[in-house]
């Protein structure tokens, strides 16, 4: 187990190193950060002087070396816009993004499992057709439109839900402000979570349905029937548990991808999270922030995949994590 | 409305609706979104709160860090200037009660007495002088104050602004002087930095703390999330009708979300409103749209160094005749702009009433023929795609219009972050540039956009066309030290005429400004063409 | 009153193209404590009957007519809940593959106890006690420990024991065992069958044993019912049926069973199953008969394998010392003489297929040499090796996956001819392909069709035709018939024998099935855990096994003493006492 985690840590470091190298080497193509920092009438000479101050005129290797040497001490540079260490800025926004992703994931789990299982058990029912039709619709509508539509309907026309932001937050342990502990925060969570979930939901419904169909055709399900077990136990223990194996694997990757989709969702809903921050950083050419974001997202990917592997190992007894017990 | 709701309710996935409905409580519907803190609450006992959404929030609380719309909007809330523009483009005294010209080089300002900073300190000429000196060291602002020799303190409430040469725009410059609390900004902060440190990319004291004389104090600020402004009890202007106790500013970058926030009642005031949503904002009960012809001009420049043909006046004129900018205003901008034939808008000193858009395709073709380019030629064109309203569509429209006089255009559009470095390199034959004069004065356009490029003066810094006419430069320079408004106006009008005749650039339009607001907020009284609403004077109906 | 009375049972599979009737009016009875064998080949409907009795037919199958009575109660047309109470409680089920019939994600304990709880309504404690008792009864040691383990921690035989325990959990009156030992090695097969038999007798439980294997029928059942294409051919006491088959089909089936007691020249009467007419060609004057020189065959030794070693990495690691290996081939040496059939036999995992693949050049050995016609294949360059490679061809076990489903049969067979440039014109190629198809008994018309249009046996003929298309000298047959029905197997084995006679082929024949090996091979090597235990000529090996391991293998083979010898073309009689 320790060896497994240690190997993952090394992997994470390599991933982050590569990301930093790539994002560093493309930063010249992102634009000129100075433009967003100065007014229109500032002369080129002044701008050059500022560039010198920021070290932007140094050769690539010098800049990257400087970045690396402070990065190993946990300093990923200073955001031009926020004037704070980029890592701190991002970590401050992390809870918002995680709460959004968590909510969306919860929705996906709560909806896709019953829907997928139902569609597998009753392949010909009207409801199944409705579920599958809806999921095709979901796949083909871009998240941006879903979001705008939701806002239009629930905020403007019906007036049930707020249109933007996180609402009132409740501090937890002093480091985390959550929207899950009061009504206003929860109301604000609904639309963004639904929009974000709408991207992945169809995929998961279809995945669970097809895996479940497959599981229902296995010998052990037939054997379970022959044993005289009740249907509920056959469906929800024997079949579903096996269904969840590939779903967990795919799910891990998809939840990582969802972090990327938060960029769109957060922008539409003015959700003060990392994704929104990233888009802003790109617009402002806040290079240190862009680099730090990419590195943090890389780390999240590694962490999520590690968790997925751990969960997979819990569900599937035939998998022993390499270097693990026994 | 009722049928709409029913229809919509049917369309929607039941689960989502049910969940939302559940959370909305008992089902007495629109209540929920409007729970505390109540926006524009009218109960007498409660504070009046204005929730507003802009496309961005101020970069810093330091008024000298960046010369931008966001900073000026913030400055008018938290600080107060010596003088400020009114809607007739004249000046109202604020911290300067009155002023007089003493000689060709000096204007004397008399400060208002008894004005308190947020810290409780009283405003004196020392603070103004301190502020002015700090402005001269600001990379962004020192250009505005270049003509000034300095500021002299006459007595505790009197100061003299002295220019290097006779200078007509002293008051224009004075609108940028937002006195800061010199005592508050003196000393060292807990990081060991000087409190008055002015640095763009650093965590300075002044960028996070403030003490001004303005109607509001910032009580909470999460950059990119929200800023809360509280009415300053000790505000000097007791005449101000303003009755808003608290302003919550939220940046909402996405225009549709911003509009939705207004329409759903989540906020009371938004800007800008995209042209496509004007009708909805205007047509919805309870919200108003306020529009105003703006001062930012959008133009194309023709690079004479890259394209030989552009050196020929007739070719430039042909292009000017070929571009139907009124058509662009109508179809691309949905009427949300005013077609332009010159740089400065109406109300500016150099504005010439007779200069009109001159779309005439036949004439354009003749001019091309005369110039020997009957068969046309190919050029490259570049424009940003997220800087100006509809910038990409405008460029596409212009490109297709040029095709009609057989100029083939290879158009490239890109995000502003990438566009500006390209613009600096002058990397395309025709490039789009929009300009708003920081001084609200005609000369500023020419100095930056059409003057001969000169690194020592900084003139022509944004002249990607490399148009150079020494006569124009001379006129603008002379206007720069002409203090007689009439004579000066004549000079600047001559400049506009010359540029028009020579087709120095292709004027398109001035962007309009639009604000959307709850009908309860009397926003139309406080907005202005400079787009820094004087929210201190905002009255919300009770 | 019989325990189970099935009368005039009809099972249908309705579909868009009409109704397929897979069981056509079958009747039989099972008594308490009796084991009834249902035997037949694929498509006979034997599993369908088993599933039909407890209504586990896969959709859209249904019992259309007939009656099913369990101890006098009709159990046909029961509703779901009532049928659920029959399953497990009154009728226990054992499936073919213990690898797939146990849920891999649940412990053995869970799967046993849930059955006990569902069928006997016991509480958790009681269920656990019963589970332990059952595991003990089916001969699983340390039941306390085993209860907490997952299926993958059990061997195949142990798993089948668990499945049997589960089938017995509800104290059923009847057990239906559907091919319970087909997926197991021979040595394990006997133990499992013995267990089923013992438990049935002890507990006075009736049993239906569904199998395609005459050996299993002969050794385990009391009575046997022979099915062919959904119809009951004959039914009677096992010994009577085997020794004096009444029906032509039964006789045909029995004669197709490879046996160890006698070696036959060809299997007779197998044409009952599949029409296959081979048009012999005049090999001497045909393209197929052209001999090419490709090296010297010293002392008649065509293939010589010396000290082969091959290991697979089971756990990769950066450091050498942390890696783990399994020794797939361990110091294997043998020679194959020109024109003979050399057999490799052993249980699963013994390394026989891996050895074949090394010889065919699909794996590179870690150590050792493969000498073909006097040349070391490993020492030659790819280009030098090609003409030799062409002389060695392979026929694989699974005819379903070894043919490209998107090519016509003609193209599949022509491919190696084109690749090696063996014929001068396209016309000639077509002629050769047609002759080959005729020769393997498919007929030239088969060339225009696609593999999926053929049955398993026909596909194996296509594979053989393809292997012959390079005019090989040496044919490697890796379990060529183990996926096929016994009658089809007999046909294919006949074909191989015929081809060998005509073309003078040398063959390496690999099988886990001792009787098949016995019928096919001149000399045999017995493999165990990657190494060779013993090499001997076939008759001596079966008559006088020198090694303990070989002796055990031969002992656990199903004993088929009672099979009718009607119509067999016996090559040479064997001393019966040795078997």
PDB file of C-alpha atoms in Angstrom, chain C residues 88-173:
ATOM      1  CA  UNK C  88     -32.952 -23.715  -4.846  1.00  0.00           C
ATOM      2  CA  UNK C  89     -35.533 -25.071  -2.435  1.00  0.00           C
ATOM      3  CA  UNK C  90     -36.784 -28.039  -4.429  1.00  0.00           C
ATOM      4  CA  UNK C  91     -34.498 -28.069  -7.455  1.00  0.00           C
ATOM      5  CA  UNK C  92     -30.835 -27.238  -7.157  1.00  0.00           C
ATOM      6  CA  UNK C  93     -28.755 -26.254 -10.144  1.00  0.00           C
ATOM      7  CA  UNK C  94     -25.116 -26.788 -11.071  1.00  0.00           C
ATOM      8  CA  UNK C  95     -23.748 -24.945 -14.078  1.00  0.00           C
ATOM      9  CA  UNK C  96     -20.965 -25.803 -16.439  1.00  0.00           C
ATOM     10  CA  UNK C  97     -18.304 -23.301 -15.632  1.00  0.00           C
ATOM     11  CA  UNK C  98     -17.509 -22.723 -11.967  1.00  0.00           C
ATOM     12  CA  UNK C  99     -15.306 -19.806 -13.063  1.00  0.00           C
ATOM     13  CA  UNK C 100     -18.359 -17.856 -14.190  1.00  0.00           C
ATOM     14  CA  UNK C 101     -21.185 -19.191 -12.071  1.00  0.00           C
ATOM     15  CA  UNK C 102     -19.814 -17.707  -8.874  1.00  0.00           C
ATOM     16  CA  UNK C 103     -19.943 -13.942  -8.452  1.00  0.00           C
ATOM     17  CA  UNK C 104     -16.289 -12.824  -8.395  1.00  0.00           C
ATOM     18  CA  UNK C 105     -16.969  -9.886  -6.087  1.00  0.00           C
ATOM     19  CA  UNK C 106     -18.678 -11.718  -3.241  1.00  0.00           C
ATOM     20  CA  UNK C 107     -17.153 -14.108  -0.757  1.00  0.00           C
ATOM     21  CA  UNK C 108     -17.985 -17.767  -0.890  1.00  0.00           C
ATOM     22  CA  UNK C 109     -19.604 -17.343   2.494  1.00  0.00           C
ATOM     23  CA  UNK C 110     -21.935 -14.627   1.285  1.00  0.00           C
ATOM     24  CA  UNK C 111     -22.974 -16.647  -1.713  1.00  0.00           C
ATOM     25  CA  UNK C 112     -23.574 -19.762   0.304  1.00  0.00           C
ATOM     26  CA  UNK C 113     -25.325 -18.090   3.193  1.00  0.00           C
ATOM     27  CA  UNK C 114     -27.606 -16.007   1.039  1.00  0.00           C
ATOM     28  CA  UNK C 115     -28.795 -19.225  -0.555  1.00  0.00           C
ATOM     29  CA  UNK C 116     -29.400 -20.849   2.776  1.00  0.00           C
ATOM     30  CA  UNK C 117     -31.262 -17.800   3.986  1.00  0.00           C
ATOM     31  CA  UNK C 118     -33.337 -17.515   0.845  1.00  0.00           C
ATOM     32  CA  UNK C 119     -34.276 -21.172   0.687  1.00  0.00           C
ATOM     33  CA  UNK C 120     -34.527 -22.279   4.289  1.00  0.00           C
ATOM     34  CA  UNK C 121     -35.374 -18.917   5.813  1.00  0.00           C
ATOM     35  CA  UNK C 122     -32.624 -19.396   8.340  1.00  0.00           C
ATOM     36  CA  UNK C 123     -31.152 -16.514  10.327  1.00  0.00           C
ATOM     37  CA  UNK C 124     -27.572 -15.476   9.884  1.00  0.00           C
ATOM     38  CA  UNK C 125     -26.141 -17.671  12.567  1.00  0.00           C
ATOM     39  CA  UNK C 126     -27.941 -20.757  11.385  1.00  0.00           C
ATOM     40  CA  UNK C 127     -27.045 -19.984   7.790  1.00  0.00           C
ATOM     41  CA  UNK C 128     -23.413 -19.792   8.703  1.00  0.00           C
ATOM     42  CA  UNK C 129     -23.517 -23.085  10.539  1.00  0.00           C
ATOM     43  CA  UNK C 130     -25.242 -24.697   7.577  1.00  0.00           C
ATOM     44  CA  UNK C 131     -22.708 -23.183   5.167  1.00  0.00           C
ATOM     45  CA  UNK C 132     -19.834 -24.667   7.143  1.00  0.00           C
ATOM     46  CA  UNK C 133     -21.552 -28.006   7.205  1.00  0.00           C
ATOM     47  CA  UNK C 134     -22.088 -27.897   3.434  1.00  0.00           C
ATOM     48  CA  UNK C 135     -18.497 -26.972   2.675  1.00  0.00           C
ATOM     49  CA  UNK C 136     -17.431 -29.847   4.824  1.00  0.00           C
ATOM     50  CA  UNK C 137     -19.808 -32.168   3.012  1.00  0.00           C
ATOM     51  CA  UNK C 138     -18.419 -31.283  -0.419  1.00  0.00           C
ATOM     52  CA  UNK C 139     -14.899 -31.864   0.865  1.00  0.00           C
ATOM     53  CA  UNK C 140     -13.509 -28.392   1.231  1.00  0.00           C
ATOM     54  CA  UNK C 141     -10.919 -28.316   4.006  1.00  0.00           C
ATOM     55  CA  UNK C 142     -10.755 -25.476   6.517  1.00  0.00           C
ATOM     56  CA  UNK C 143     -14.307 -24.295   5.831  1.00  0.00           C
ATOM     57  CA  UNK C 144     -14.069 -21.535   8.476  1.00  0.00           C
ATOM     58  CA  UNK C 145     -11.260 -19.877   6.573  1.00  0.00           C
ATOM     59  CA  UNK C 146     -12.619 -20.594   3.138  1.00  0.00           C
ATOM     60  CA  UNK C 147     -15.918 -18.954   3.957  1.00  0.00           C
ATOM     61  CA  UNK C 148     -14.226 -15.554   3.980  1.00  0.00           C
ATOM     62  CA  UNK C 149     -12.476 -16.064   0.675  1.00  0.00           C
ATOM     63  CA  UNK C 150     -13.387 -15.004  -2.832  1.00  0.00           C
ATOM     64  CA  UNK C 151     -13.893 -17.348  -5.797  1.00  0.00           C
ATOM     65  CA  UNK C 152     -10.579 -16.415  -7.419  1.00  0.00           C
ATOM     66  CA  UNK C 153      -8.785 -17.861  -4.406  1.00  0.00           C
ATOM     67  CA  UNK C 154     -10.142 -21.310  -5.259  1.00  0.00           C
ATOM     68  CA  UNK C 155      -9.020 -23.736  -7.928  1.00  0.00           C
ATOM     69  CA  UNK C 156     -11.489 -24.815 -10.599  1.00  0.00           C
ATOM     70  CA  UNK C 157     -12.364 -28.085  -8.917  1.00  0.00           C
ATOM     71  CA  UNK C 158     -12.794 -26.424  -5.540  1.00  0.00           C
ATOM     72  CA  UNK C 159     -15.078 -23.876  -7.079  1.00  0.00           C
ATOM     73  CA  UNK C 160     -17.249 -26.540  -8.565  1.00  0.00           C
ATOM     74  CA  UNK C 161     -17.452 -28.085  -5.118  1.00  0.00           C
ATOM     75  CA  UNK C 162     -18.667 -24.737  -3.806  1.00  0.00           C
ATOM     76  CA  UNK C 163     -21.256 -24.618  -6.568  1.00  0.00           C
ATOM     77  CA  UNK C 164     -22.403 -28.089  -5.566  1.00  0.00           C
ATOM     78  CA  UNK C 165     -22.616 -26.975  -1.950  1.00  0.00           C
ATOM     79  CA  UNK C 166     -24.782 -24.076  -3.044  1.00  0.00           C
ATOM     80  CA  UNK C 167     -26.971 -26.365  -5.096  1.00  0.00           C
ATOM     81  CA  UNK C 168     -27.474 -28.549  -2.027  1.00  0.00           C
ATOM     82  CA  UNK C 169     -28.025 -25.620   0.315  1.00  0.00           C
ATOM     83  CA  UNK C 170     -31.791 -25.611   0.084  1.00  0.00           C
ATOM     84  CA  UNK C 171     -32.049 -29.373   0.586  1.00  0.00           C
ATOM     85  CA  UNK C 172     -33.567 -29.851  -2.851  1.00  0.00           C
ATOM     86  CA  UNK C 173     -35.286 -32.997  -4.037  1.00  0.00           C
TER      87      UNK C 173
END
